[in-house]
PDB file of C-alpha atoms and ligand atoms in Angstrom:
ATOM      1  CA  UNK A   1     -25.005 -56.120 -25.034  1.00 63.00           C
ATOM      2  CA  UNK A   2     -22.970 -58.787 -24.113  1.00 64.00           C
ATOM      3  CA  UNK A   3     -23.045 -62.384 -26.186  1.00 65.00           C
ATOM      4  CA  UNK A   4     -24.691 -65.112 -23.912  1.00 70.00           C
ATOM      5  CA  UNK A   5     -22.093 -67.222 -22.311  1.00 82.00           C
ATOM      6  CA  UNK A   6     -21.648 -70.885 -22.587  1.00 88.00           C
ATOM      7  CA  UNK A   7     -20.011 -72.054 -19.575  1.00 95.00           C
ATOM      8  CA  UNK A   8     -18.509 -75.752 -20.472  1.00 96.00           C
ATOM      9  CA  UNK A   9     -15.582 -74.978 -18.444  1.00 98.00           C
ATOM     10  CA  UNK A  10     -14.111 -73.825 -14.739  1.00 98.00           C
ATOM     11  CA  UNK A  11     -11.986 -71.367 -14.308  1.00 98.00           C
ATOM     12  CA  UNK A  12     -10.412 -70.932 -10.704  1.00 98.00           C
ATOM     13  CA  UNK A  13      -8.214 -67.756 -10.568  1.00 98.00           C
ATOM     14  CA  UNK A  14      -6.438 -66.582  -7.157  1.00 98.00           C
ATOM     15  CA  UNK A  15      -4.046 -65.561  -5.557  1.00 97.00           C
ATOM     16  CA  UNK A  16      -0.608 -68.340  -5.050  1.00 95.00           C
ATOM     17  CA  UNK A  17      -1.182 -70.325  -1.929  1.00 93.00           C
ATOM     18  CA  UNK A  18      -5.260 -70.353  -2.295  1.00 96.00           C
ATOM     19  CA  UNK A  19      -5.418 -74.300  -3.624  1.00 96.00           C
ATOM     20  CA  UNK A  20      -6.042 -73.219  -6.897  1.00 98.00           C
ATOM     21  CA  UNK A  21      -4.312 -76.465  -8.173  1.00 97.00           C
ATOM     22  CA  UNK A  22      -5.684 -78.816  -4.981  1.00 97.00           C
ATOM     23  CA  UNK A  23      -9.136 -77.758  -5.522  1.00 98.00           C
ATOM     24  CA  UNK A  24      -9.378 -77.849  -9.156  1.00 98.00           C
ATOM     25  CA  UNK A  25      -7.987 -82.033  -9.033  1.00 98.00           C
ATOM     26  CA  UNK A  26     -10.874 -82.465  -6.855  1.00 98.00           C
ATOM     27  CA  UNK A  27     -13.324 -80.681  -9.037  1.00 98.00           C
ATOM     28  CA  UNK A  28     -12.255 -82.124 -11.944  1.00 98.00           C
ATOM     29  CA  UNK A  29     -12.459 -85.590 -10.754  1.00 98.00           C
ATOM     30  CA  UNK A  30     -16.161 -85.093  -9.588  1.00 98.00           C
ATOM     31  CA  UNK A  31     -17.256 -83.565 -13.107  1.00 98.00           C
ATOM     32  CA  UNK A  32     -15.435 -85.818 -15.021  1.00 98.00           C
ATOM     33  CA  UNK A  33     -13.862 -83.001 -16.153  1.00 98.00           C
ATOM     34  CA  UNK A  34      -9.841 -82.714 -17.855  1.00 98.00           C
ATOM     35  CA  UNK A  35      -7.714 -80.804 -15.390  1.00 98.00           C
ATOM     36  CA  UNK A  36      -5.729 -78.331 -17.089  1.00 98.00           C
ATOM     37  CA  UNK A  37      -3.088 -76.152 -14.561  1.00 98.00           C
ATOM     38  CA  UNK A  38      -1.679 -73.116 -16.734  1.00 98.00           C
ATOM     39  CA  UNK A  39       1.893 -73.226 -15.107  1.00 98.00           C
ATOM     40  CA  UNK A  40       2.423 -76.678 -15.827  1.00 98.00           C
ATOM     41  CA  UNK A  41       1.853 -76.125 -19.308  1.00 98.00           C
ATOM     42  CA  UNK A  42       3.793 -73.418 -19.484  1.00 98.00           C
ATOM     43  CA  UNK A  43       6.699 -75.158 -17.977  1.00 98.00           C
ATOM     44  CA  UNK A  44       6.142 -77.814 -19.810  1.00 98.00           C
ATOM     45  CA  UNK A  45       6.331 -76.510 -23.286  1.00 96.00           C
ATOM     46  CA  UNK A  46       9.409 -74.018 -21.854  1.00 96.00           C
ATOM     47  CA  UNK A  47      10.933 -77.113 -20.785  1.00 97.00           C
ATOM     48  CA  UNK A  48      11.756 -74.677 -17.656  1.00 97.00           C
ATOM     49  CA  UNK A  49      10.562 -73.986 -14.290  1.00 96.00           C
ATOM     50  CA  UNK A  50       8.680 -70.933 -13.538  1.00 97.00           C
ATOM     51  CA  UNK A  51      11.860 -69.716 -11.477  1.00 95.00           C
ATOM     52  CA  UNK A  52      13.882 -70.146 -14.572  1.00 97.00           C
ATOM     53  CA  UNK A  53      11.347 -68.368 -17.072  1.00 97.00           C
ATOM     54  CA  UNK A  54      11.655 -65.405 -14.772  1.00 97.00           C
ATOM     55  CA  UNK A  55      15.616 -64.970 -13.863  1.00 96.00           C
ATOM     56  CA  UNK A  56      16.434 -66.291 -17.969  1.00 98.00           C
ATOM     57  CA  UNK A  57      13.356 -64.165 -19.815  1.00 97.00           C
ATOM     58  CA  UNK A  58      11.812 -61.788 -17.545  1.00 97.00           C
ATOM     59  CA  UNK A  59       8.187 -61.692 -16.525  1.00 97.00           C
ATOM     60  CA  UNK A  60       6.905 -59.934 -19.273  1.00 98.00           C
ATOM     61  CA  UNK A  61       8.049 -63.158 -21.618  1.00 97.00           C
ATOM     62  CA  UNK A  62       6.292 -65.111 -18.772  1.00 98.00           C
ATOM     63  CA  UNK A  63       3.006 -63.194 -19.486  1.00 98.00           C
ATOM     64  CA  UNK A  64       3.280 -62.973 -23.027  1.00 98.00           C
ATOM     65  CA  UNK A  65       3.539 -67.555 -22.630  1.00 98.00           C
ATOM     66  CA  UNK A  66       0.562 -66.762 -20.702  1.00 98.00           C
ATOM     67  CA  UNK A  67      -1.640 -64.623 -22.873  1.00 98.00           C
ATOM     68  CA  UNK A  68      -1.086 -67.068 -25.697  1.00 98.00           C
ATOM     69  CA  UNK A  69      -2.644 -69.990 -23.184  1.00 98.00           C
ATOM     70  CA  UNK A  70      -5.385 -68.313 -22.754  1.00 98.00           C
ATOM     71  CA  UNK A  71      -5.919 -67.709 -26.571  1.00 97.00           C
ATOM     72  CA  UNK A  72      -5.737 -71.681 -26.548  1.00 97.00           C
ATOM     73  CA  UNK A  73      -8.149 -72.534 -23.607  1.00 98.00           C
ATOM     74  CA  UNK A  74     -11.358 -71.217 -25.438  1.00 95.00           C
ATOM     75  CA  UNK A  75     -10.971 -74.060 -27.775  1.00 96.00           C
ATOM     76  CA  UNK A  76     -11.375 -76.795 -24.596  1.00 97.00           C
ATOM     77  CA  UNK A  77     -13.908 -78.171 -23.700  1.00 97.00           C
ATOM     78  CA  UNK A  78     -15.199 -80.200 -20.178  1.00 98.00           C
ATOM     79  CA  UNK A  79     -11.813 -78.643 -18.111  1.00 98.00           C
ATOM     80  CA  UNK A  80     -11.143 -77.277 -14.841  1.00 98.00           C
ATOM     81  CA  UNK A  81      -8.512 -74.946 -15.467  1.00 98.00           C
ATOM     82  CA  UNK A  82      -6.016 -73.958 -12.561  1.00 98.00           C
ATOM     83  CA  UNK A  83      -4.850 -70.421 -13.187  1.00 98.00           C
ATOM     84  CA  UNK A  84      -1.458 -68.537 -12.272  1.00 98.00           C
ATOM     85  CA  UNK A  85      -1.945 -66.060  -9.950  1.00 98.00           C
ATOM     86  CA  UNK A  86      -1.525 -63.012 -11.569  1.00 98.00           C
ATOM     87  CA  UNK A  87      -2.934 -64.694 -14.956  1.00 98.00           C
ATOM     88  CA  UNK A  88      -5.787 -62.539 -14.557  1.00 98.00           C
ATOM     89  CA  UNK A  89      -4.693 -59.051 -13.602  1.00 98.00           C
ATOM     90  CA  UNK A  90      -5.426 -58.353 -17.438  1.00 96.00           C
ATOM     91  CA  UNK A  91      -8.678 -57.572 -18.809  1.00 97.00           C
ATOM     92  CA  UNK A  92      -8.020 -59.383 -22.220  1.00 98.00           C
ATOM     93  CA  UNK A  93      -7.577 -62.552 -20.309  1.00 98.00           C
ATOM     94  CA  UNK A  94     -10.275 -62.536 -17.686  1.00 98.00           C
ATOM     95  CA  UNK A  95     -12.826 -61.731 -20.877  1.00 97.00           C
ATOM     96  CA  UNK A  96     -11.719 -64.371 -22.422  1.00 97.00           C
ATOM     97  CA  UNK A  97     -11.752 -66.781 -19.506  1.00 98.00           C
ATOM     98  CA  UNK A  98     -15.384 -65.610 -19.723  1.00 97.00           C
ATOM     99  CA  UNK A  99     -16.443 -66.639 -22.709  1.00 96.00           C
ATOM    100  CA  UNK A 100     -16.134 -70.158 -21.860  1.00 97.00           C
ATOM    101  CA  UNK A 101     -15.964 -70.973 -18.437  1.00 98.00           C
ATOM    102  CA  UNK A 102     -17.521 -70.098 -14.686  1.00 98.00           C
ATOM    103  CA  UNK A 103     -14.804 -68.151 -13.321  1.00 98.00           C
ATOM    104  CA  UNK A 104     -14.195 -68.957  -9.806  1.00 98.00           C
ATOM    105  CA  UNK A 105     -11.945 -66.567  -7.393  1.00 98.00           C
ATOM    106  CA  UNK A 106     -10.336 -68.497  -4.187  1.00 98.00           C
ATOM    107  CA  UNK A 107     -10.173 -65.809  -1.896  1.00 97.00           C
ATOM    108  CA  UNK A 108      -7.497 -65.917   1.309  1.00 96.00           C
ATOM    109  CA  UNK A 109      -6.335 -63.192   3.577  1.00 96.00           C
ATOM    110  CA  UNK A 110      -2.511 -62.130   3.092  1.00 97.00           C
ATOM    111  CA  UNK A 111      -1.889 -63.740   6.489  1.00 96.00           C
ATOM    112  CA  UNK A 112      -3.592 -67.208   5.686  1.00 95.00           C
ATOM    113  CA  UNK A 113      -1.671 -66.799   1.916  1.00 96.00           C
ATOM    114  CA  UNK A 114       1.557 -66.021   3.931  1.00 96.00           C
ATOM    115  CA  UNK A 115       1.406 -69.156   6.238  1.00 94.00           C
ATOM    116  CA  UNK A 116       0.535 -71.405   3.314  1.00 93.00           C
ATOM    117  CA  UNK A 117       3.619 -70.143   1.159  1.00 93.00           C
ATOM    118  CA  UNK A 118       6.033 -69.697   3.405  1.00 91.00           C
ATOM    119  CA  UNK A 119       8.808 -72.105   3.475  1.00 83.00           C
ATOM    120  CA  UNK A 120       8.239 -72.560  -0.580  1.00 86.00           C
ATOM    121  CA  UNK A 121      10.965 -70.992  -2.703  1.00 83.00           C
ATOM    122  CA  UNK A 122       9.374 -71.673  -6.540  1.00 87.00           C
ATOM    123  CA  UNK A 123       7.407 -68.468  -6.825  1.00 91.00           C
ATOM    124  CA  UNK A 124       9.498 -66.003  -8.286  1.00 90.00           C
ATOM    125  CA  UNK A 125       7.438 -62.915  -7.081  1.00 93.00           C
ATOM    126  CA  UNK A 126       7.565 -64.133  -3.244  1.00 91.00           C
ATOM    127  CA  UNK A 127      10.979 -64.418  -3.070  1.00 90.00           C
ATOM    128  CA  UNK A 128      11.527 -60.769  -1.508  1.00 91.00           C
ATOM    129  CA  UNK A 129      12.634 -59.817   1.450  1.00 92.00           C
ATOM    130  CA  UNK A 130       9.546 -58.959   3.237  1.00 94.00           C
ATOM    131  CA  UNK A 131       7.017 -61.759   1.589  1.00 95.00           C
ATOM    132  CA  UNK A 132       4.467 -61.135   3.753  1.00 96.00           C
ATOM    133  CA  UNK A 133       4.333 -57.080   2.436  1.00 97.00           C
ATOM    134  CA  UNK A 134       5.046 -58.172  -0.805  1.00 96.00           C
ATOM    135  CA  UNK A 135       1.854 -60.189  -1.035  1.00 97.00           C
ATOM    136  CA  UNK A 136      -0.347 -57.627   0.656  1.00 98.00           C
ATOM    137  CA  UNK A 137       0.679 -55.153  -2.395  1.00 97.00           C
ATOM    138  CA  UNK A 138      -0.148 -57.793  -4.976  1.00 97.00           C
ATOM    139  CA  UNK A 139      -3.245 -58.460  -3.477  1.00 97.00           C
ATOM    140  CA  UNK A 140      -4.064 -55.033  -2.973  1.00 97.00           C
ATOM    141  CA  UNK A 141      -3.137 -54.178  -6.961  1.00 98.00           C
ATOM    142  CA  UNK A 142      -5.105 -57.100  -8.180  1.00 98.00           C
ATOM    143  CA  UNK A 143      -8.324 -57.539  -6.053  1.00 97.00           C
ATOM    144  CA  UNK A 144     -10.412 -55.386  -8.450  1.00 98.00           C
ATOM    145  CA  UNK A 145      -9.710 -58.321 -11.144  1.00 98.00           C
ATOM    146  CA  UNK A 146     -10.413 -61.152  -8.699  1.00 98.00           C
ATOM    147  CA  UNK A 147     -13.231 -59.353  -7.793  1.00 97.00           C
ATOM    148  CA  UNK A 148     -14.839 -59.697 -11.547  1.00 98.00           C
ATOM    149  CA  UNK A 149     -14.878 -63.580 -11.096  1.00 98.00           C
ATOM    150  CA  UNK A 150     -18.532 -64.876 -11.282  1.00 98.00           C
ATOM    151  CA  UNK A 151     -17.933 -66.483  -7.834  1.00 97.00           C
ATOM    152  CA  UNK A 152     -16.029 -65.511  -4.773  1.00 97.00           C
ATOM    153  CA  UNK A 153     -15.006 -68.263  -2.133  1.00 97.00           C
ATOM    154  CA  UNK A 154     -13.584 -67.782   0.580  1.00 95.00           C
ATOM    155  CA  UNK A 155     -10.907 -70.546   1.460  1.00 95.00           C
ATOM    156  CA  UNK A 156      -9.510 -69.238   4.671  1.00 89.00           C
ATOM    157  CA  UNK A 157     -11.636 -71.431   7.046  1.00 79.00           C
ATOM    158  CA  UNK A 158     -12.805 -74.402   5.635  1.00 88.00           C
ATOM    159  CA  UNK A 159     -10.880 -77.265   4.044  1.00 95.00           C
ATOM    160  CA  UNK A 160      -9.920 -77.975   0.228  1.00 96.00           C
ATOM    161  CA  UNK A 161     -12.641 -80.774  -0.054  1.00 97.00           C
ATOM    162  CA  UNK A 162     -15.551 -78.358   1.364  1.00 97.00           C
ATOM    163  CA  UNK A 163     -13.989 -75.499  -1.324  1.00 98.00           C
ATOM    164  CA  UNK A 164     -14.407 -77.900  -4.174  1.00 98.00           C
ATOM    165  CA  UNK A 165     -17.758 -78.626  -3.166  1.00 98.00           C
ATOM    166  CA  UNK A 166     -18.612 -75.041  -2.921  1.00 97.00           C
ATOM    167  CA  UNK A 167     -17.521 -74.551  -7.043  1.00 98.00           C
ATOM    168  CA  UNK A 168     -18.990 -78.134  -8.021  1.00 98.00           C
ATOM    169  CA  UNK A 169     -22.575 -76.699  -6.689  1.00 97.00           C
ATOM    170  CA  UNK A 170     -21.867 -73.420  -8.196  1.00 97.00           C
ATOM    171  CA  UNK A 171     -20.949 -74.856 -11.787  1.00 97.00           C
ATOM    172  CA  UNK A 172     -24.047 -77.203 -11.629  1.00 96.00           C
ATOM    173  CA  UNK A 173     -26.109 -74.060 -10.814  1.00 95.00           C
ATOM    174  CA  UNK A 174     -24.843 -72.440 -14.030  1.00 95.00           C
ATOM    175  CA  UNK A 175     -26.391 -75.041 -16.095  1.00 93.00           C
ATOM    176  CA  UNK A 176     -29.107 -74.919 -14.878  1.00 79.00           C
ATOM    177  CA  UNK A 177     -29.346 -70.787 -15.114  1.00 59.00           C
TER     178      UNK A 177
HETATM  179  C1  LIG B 201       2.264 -65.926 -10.125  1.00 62.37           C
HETATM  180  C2  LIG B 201       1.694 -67.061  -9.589  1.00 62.37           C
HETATM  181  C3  LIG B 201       2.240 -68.405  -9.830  1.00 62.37           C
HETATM  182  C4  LIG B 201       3.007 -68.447 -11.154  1.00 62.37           C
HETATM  183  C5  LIG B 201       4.037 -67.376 -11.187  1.00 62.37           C
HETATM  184  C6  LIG B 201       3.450 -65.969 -11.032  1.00 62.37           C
HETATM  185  C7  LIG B 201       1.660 -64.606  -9.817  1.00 62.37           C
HETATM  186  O1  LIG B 201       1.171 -69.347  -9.877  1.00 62.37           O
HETATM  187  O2  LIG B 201       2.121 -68.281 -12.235  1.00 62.37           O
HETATM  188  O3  LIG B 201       4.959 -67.641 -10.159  1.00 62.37           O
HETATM  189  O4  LIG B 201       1.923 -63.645 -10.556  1.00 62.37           O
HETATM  190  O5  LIG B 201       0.868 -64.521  -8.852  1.00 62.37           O
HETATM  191  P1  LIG B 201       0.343 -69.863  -8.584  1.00 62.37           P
HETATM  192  O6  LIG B 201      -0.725 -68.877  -8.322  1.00 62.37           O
HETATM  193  O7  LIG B 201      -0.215 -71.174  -9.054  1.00 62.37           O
HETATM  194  O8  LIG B 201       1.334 -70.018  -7.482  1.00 62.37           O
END
């Protein structure tokens, strides 16, 4: 059996362009929450960008930066935590994630992704010739891991504010479970 879970955390997961980041400020604003966004960190203790982690150390150093985050976040406590995109297209990390916080997917269609991200040139793994395939095949390869998340919103039709609403009631329902 599994161990009860004590949520005392979010987790939004998603895929880039889903206001991951956007939504998770709002949430943790109305919890009183610490908002805690998993790239930032990373490029802050890299004292890189993202773009630079990958073309200088490859994404597998970017993951490995990653999985040790995650090692860190069950130790917080009252945080929202914005997740890279592809942070949890790895079993080890989405149990984790788990353990200690309401994971929340942000769901988009490639197309709405595609209009949101176009125009952007800091996400490594977009910058292909044919984006808009390129994030139909990631989304493809990694929908069976959003698809574990405890909650699934979709953010194609309704605005960031109504989204953050959405987890805020859903994260008050799981204290009260
Ligand atoms: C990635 C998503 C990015 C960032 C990196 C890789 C991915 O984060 O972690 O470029 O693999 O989907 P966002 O989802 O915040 O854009």
């Amino acid at each position: 059996m599994l161990p009860p879970r004590n949520l005392h955390n979010v987790a939004l997961i998603g895929f880039m362009g889903t206001g991951k980041s956007s939504v998770g400020r709002l949430v943790a604003d109305a919890l009183h929450f610490t908002f805690l966004d998993t790239d930032r960190v990373i490029e802050a203790r890299a004292g890189k960008t993202i773009r630079e982690i990958f073309e200088q150390e490859g994404e597998p150093a970017f993951r490995e930066l990653e999985r040790r985050i995650v090692e860190e976040l069950a130790r917080r406590n009252k945080t929202v935590i914005s997740t890279g995109g592809g942070l949890p297209a790895n079993e080890a990390n989405l149990a984790s994630l788990k353990t200690h916080a309401l994971v929340v997917c942000l769901w988009a269609s490639p197309e709405t992704i595609f209009e949101r991200v176009r125009g952007q040139n800091h996400r490594p793994l977009l910058n292909d010739p044919d984006p808009l395939g390129q994030i139909r095949r990631l989304l493809t390869e990694r929908e069976p891991y959003y698809r574990q998340a405890d909650v699934l919103v979709n953010t194609g039709l309704r605005p960031l504010r109504e989204v953050a609403g959405q987890v805020i009631h859903q994260f008050r329902l799981s204290q009260h479970g």
